[in-house]
CSV table of C-alpha atoms in Angstrom, one decimal:
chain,number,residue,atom,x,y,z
A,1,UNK,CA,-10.1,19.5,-11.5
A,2,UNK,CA,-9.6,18.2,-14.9
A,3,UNK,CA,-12.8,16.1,-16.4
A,4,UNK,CA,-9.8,13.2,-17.8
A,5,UNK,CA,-8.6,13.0,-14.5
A,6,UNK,CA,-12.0,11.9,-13.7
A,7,UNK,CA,-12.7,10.0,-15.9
A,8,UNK,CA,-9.6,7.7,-15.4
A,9,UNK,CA,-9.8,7.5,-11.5
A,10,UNK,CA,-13.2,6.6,-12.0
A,11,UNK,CA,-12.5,3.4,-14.5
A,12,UNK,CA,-9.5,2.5,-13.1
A,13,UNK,CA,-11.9,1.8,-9.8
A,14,UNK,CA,-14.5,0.3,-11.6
A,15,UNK,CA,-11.6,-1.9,-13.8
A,16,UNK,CA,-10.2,-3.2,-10.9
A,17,UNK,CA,-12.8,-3.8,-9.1
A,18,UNK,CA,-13.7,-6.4,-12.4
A,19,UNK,CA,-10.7,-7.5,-12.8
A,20,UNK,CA,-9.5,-8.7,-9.3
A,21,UNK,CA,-11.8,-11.3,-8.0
A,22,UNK,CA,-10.7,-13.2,-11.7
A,23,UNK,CA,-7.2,-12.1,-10.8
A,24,UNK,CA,-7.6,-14.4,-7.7
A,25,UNK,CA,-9.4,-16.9,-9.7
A,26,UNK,CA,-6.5,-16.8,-12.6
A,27,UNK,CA,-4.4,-17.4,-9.6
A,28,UNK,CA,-5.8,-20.5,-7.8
A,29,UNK,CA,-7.0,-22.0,-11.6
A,30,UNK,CA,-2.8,-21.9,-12.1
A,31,UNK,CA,-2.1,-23.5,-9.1
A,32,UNK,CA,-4.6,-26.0,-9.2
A,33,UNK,CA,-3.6,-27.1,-13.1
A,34,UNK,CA,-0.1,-27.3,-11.3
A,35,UNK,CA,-0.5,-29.4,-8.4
A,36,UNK,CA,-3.0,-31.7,-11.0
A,37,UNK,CA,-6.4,-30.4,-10.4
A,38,UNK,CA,-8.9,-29.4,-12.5
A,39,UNK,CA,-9.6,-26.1,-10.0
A,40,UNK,CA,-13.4,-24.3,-9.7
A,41,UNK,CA,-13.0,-21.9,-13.0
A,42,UNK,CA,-11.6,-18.5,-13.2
A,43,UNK,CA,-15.5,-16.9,-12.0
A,44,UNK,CA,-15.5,-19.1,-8.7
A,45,UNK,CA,-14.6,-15.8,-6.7
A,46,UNK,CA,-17.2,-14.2,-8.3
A,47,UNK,CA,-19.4,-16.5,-7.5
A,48,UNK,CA,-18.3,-16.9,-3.9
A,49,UNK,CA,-18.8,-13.2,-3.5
A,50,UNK,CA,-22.7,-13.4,-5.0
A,51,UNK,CA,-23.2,-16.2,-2.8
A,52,UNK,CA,-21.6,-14.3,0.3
A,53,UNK,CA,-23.5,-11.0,-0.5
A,54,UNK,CA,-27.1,-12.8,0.1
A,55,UNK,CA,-26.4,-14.3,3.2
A,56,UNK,CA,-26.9,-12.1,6.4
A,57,UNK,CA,-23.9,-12.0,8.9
A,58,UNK,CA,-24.0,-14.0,12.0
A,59,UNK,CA,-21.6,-12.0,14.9
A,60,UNK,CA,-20.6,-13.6,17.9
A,61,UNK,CA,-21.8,-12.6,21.6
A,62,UNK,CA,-20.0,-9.0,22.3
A,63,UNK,CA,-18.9,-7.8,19.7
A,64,UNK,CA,-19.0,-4.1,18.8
A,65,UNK,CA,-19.6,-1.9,15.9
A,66,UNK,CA,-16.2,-2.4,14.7
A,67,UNK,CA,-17.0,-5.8,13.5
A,68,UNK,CA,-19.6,-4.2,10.4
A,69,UNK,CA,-17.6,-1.2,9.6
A,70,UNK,CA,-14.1,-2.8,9.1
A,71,UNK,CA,-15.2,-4.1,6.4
A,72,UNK,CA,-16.8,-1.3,4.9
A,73,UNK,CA,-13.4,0.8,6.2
A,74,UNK,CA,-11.7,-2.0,4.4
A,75,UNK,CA,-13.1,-1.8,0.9
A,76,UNK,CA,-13.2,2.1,1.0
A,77,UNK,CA,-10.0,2.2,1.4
A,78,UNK,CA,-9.3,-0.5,-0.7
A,79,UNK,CA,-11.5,1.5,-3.6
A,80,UNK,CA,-9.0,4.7,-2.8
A,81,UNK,CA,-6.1,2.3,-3.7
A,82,UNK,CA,-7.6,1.2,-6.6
A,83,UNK,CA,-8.8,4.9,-8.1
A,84,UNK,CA,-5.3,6.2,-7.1
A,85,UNK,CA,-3.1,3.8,-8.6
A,86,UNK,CA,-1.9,4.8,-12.1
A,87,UNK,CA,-2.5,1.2,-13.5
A,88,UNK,CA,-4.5,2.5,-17.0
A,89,UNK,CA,-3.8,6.2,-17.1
A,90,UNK,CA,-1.0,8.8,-15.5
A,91,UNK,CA,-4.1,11.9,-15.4
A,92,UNK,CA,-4.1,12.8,-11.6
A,93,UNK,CA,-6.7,14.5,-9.5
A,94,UNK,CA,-5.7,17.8,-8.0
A,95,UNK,CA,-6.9,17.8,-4.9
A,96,UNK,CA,-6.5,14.1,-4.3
A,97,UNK,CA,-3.3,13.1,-6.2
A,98,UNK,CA,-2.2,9.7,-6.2
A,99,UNK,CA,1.1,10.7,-4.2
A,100,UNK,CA,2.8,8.0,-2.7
A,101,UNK,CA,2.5,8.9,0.7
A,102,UNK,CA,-1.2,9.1,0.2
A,103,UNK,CA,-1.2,5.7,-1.4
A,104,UNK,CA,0.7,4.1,1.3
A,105,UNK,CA,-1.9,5.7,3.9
A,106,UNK,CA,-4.6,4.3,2.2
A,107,UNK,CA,-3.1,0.8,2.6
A,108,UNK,CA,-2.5,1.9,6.3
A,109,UNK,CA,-6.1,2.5,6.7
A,110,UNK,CA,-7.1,-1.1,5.3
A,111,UNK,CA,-4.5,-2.9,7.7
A,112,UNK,CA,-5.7,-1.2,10.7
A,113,UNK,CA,-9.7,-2.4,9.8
A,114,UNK,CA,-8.7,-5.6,9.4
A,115,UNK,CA,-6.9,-6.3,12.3
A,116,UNK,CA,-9.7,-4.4,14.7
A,117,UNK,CA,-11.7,-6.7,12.9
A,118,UNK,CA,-9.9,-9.8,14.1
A,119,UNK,CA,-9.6,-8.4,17.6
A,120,UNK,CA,-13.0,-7.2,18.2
A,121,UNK,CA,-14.5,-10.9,18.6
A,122,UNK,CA,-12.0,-11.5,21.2
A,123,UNK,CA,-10.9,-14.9,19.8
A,124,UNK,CA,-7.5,-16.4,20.4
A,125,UNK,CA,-7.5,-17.2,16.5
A,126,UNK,CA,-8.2,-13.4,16.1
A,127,UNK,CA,-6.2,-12.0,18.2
A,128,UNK,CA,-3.3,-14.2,16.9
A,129,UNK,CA,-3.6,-13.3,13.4
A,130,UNK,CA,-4.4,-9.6,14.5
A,131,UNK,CA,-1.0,-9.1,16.2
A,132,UNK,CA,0.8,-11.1,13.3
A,133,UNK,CA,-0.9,-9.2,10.4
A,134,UNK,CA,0.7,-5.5,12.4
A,135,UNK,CA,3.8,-7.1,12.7
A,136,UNK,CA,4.1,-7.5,8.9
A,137,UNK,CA,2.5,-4.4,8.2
A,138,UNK,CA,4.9,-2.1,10.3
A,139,UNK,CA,7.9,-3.9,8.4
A,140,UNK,CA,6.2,-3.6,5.1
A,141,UNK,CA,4.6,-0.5,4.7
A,142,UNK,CA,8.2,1.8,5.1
A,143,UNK,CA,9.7,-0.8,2.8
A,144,UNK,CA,6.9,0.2,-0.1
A,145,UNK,CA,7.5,4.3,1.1
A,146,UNK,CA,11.2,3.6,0.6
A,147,UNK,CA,10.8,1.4,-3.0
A,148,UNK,CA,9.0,3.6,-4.6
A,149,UNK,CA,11.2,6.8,-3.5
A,150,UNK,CA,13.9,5.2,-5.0
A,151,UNK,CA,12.6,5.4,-8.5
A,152,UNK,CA,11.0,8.9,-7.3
A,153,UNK,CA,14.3,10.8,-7.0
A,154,UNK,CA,15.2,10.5,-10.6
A,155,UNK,CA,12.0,12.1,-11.0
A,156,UNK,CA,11.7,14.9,-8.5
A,157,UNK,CA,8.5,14.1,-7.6
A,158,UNK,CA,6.6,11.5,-5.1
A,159,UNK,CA,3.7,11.6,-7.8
A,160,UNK,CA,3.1,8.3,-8.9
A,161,UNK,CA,2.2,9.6,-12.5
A,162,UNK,CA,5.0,11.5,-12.6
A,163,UNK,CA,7.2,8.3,-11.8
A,164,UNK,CA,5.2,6.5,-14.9
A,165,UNK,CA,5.2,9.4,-17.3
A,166,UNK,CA,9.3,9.1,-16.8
A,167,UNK,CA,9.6,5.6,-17.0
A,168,UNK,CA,7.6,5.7,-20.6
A,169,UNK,CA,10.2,8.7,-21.7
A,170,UNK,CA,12.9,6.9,-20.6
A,171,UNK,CA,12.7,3.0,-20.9
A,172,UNK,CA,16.4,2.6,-20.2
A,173,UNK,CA,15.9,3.3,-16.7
A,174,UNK,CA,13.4,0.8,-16.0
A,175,UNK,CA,16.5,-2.1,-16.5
A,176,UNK,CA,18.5,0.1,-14.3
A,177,UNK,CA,20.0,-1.3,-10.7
A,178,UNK,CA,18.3,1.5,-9.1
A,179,UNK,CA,14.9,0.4,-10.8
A,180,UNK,CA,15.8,-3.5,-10.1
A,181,UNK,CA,17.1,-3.2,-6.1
A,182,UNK,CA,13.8,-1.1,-5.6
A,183,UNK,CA,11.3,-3.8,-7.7
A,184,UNK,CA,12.5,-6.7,-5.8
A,185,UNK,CA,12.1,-5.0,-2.4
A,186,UNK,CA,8.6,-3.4,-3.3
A,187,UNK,CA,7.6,-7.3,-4.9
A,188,UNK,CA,8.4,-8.8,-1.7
A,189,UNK,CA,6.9,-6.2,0.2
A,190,UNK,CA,3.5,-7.0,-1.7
A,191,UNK,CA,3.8,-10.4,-1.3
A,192,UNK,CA,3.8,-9.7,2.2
A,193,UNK,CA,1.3,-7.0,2.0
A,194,UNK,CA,-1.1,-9.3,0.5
A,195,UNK,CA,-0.9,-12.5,2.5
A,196,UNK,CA,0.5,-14.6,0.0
A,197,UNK,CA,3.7,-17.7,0.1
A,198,UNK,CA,6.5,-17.8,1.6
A,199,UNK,CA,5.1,-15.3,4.4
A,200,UNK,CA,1.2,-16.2,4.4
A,201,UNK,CA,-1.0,-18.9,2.8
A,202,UNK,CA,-3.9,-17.9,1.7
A,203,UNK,CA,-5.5,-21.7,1.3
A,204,UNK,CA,-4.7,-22.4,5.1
A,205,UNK,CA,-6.4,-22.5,8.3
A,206,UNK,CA,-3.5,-24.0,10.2
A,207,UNK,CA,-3.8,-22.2,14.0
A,208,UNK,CA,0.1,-22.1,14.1
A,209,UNK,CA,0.5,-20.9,10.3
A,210,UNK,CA,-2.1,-18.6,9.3
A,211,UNK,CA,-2.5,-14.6,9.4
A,212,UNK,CA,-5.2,-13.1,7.4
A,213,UNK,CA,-7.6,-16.2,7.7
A,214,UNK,CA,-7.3,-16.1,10.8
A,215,UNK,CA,-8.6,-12.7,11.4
A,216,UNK,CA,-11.5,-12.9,9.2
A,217,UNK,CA,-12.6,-17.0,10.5
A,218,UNK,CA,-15.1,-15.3,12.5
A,219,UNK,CA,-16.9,-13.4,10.0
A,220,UNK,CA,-19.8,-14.6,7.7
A,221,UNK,CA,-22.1,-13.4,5.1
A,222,UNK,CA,-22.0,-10.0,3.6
A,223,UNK,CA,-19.3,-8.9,6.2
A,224,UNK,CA,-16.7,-12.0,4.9
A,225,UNK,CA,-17.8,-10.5,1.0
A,226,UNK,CA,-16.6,-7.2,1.9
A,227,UNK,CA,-13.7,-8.4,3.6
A,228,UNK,CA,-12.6,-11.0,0.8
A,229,UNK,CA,-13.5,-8.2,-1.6
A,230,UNK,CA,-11.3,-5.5,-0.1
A,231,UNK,CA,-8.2,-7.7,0.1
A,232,UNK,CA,-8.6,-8.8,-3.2
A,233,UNK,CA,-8.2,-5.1,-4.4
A,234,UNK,CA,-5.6,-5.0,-2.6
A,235,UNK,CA,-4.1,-7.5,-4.4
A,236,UNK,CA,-5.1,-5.9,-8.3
A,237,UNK,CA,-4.2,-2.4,-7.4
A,238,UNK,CA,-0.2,-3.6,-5.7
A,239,UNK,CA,0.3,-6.2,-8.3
A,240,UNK,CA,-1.3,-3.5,-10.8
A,241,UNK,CA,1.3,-0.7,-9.5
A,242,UNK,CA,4.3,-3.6,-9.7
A,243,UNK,CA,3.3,-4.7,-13.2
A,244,UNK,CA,2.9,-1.1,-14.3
A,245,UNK,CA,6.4,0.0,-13.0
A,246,UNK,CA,8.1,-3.2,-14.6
A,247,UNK,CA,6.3,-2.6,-17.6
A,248,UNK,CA,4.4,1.1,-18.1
A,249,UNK,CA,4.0,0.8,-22.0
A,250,UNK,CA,0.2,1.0,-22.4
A,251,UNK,CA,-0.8,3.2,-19.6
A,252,UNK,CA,-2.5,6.5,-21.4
A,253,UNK,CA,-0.7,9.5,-21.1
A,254,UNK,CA,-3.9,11.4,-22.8
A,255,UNK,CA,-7.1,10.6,-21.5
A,256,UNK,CA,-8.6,9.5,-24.9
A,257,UNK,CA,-11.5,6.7,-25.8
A,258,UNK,CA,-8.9,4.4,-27.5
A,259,UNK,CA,-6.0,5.3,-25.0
A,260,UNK,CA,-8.2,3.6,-22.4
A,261,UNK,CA,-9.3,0.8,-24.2
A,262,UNK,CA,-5.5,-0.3,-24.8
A,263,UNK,CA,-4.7,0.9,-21.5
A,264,UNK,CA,-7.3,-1.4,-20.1
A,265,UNK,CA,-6.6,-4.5,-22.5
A,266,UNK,CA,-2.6,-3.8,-21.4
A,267,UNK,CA,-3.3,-3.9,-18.0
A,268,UNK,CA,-5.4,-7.5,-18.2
A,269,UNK,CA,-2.5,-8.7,-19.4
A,270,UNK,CA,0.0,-7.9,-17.5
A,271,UNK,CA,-2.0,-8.8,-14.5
A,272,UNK,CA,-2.3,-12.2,-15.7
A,273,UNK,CA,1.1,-12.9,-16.2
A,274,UNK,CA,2.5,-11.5,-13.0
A,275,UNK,CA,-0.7,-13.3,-11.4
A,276,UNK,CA,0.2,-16.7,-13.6
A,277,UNK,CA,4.0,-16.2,-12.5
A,278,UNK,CA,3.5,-15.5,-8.9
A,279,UNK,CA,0.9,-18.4,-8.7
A,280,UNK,CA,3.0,-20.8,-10.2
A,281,UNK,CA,6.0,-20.1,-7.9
A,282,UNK,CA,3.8,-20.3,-5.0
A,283,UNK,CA,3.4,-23.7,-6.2
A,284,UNK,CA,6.9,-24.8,-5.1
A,285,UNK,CA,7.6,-22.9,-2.5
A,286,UNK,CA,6.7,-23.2,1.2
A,287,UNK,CA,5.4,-20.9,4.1
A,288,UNK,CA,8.8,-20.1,5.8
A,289,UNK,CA,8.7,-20.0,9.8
A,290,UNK,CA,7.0,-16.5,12.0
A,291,UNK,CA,10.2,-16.0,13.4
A,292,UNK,CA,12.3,-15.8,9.9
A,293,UNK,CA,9.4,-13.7,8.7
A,294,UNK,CA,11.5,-9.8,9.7
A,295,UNK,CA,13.9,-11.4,8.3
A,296,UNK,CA,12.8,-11.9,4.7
A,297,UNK,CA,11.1,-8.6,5.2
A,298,UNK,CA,14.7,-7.0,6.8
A,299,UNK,CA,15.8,-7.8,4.1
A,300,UNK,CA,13.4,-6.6,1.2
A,301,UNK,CA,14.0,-3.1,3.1
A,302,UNK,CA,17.5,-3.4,2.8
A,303,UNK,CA,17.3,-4.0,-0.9
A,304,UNK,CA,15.1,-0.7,-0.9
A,305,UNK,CA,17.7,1.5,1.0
A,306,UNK,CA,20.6,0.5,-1.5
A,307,UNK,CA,18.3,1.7,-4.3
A,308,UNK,CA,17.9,4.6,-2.3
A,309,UNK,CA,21.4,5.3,-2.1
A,310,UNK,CA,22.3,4.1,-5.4
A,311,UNK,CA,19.7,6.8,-6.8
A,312,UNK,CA,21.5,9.3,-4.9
A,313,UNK,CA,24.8,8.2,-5.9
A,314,UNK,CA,23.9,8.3,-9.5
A,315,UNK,CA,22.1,11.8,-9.3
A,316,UNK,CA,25.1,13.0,-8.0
């Protein structure tokens, strides 16, 4: 195991783990400016997570073990995501290399917590927004396997570094149909993935509307940190791996002090813009019905098939 691949899964982790909770405040700040408020600050979600951290959790009447480790289940495998995802360098461990089947288990892993979590206080509210959350998840997580092996068969290789490393040698193919069928179904897969408008909103506690509030209303203290904090990586590290595909100049391709200080300034960029952009659409969009949910998501795996089968048309 090389000492630069390493390093880079190790500050990728720790860089995320910075950057998301002001990803989510860059996030609300944009929508609040928009719909003419003057918002909490960029740090509020730091701050709600200090806050959250000192307070001890209060569990209802039956509940099991489940309801303290999900969360910790949650954020481990959130972390996994984080240090996995090429976002700042394409150095990759050996034994653990950020393959994307691997990735895509590790999101697996997260879902499941956080829907045991929601059942295991045996709320209606819970139980709701358990069922929902799997729903989505089992439509979203074969439409990220398939996105992503679109742009790996170019490549040869299911190795997200690999999939990087090419995009940087060849920038033409990053405008390609292939690349642009298989973006727009992985973007609307992490919309989905991470609770956001049209399919969830995250500001809501509607009964009949919302999914991942729901599963985490009846969690408090340090258990609601670690859950906010896990699904907050979730959000860096996908909008991290989008932004990075879209855009891969900047990640280090040598693991050097001054690669990974461009590599990091690169990647606070681009997740403020996608963040800013996906914010500000939110703004003027609404939550579209449950039912016509599999059908926005049919349809994001649809657009990942034909850039399956346009790749395979093209190689031949």
């Amino acid at each position: 195991m090389s000492a630069g691949a390493v390093v880079v899964t190790v500050v990728q982790a720790a860089v995320l783990v910075a950057l998301s909770p002001l990803l989510v405040g860059v996030m609300r700040q944009v929508r609040a400016r928009l719909e003419g408020r003057a918002g909490a600050g960029v740090l509020q979600p730091w701050r709600d997570l200090r806050k959250l951290l000192g307070k001890e959790p209060l569990t209802a009447d039956g509940v099991s073990w489940i309801s303290a480790a999900g969360p910790l289940v949650l954020v481990a495998s959130s972390l996994l995501l984080c240090a996995l995802t090429p976002v700042l360098g394409t150095a990759t461990l050996d034994r653990v290399p950020n393959d994307l089947f691997v990735v895509v288990a590790a999101l697996l892993i997260g879902s499941v917590a956080l829907a045991l979590v929601g059942l295991d206080a045996g709320t209606a509210f819970g139980g709701m927004g358990s069922s929902r959350h799997m729903m989505i998840a089992a439509l979203v997580e074969p439409t990220v396997l398939v996105s992503v092996y679109a742009l790996s068969i170019p490549v040869g290789s299911s190795v997200l570094s690999h999939i990087v490393e090419a995009r940087l040698d060849h920038p033409a193919t990053i405008w390609s149909p292939v690349s642009l069928l298989a973006l727009l179904g992985l973007a609307i897969a992490i919309v989905a993935e991470t609770a956001r408008l049209p399919i969830d909103n995250p500001s809501t506690h509607l009964e009949l509307t919302m999914v991942h509030e729901a599963m985490v209303l009846e969690s408090s203290g340090r258990d609601l940190a670690w859950l906010e904090l896990g699904s907050w990586l979730r959000l860096g590290a996908l909008l991290g791996l989008l932004a990075t595909l879209l855009a891969p100049w900047g990640v280090a391709t040598e693991v050097t002090a001054l690669g990974l200080v461009v590599a990091v300034g690169a990647l606070v960029l681009k997740l403020a813009l996608i963040g800013a952009l996906l914010a500000a659409v939110e703004v003027f969009l609404a939550k579209v019905r449950l039912f016509r949910v599999p059908e926005l998501l049919a349809g994001s795996f649809v657009l990942a098939l034909l850039a399956v089968t346009a790749s395979y048309l093209v190689a031949s």
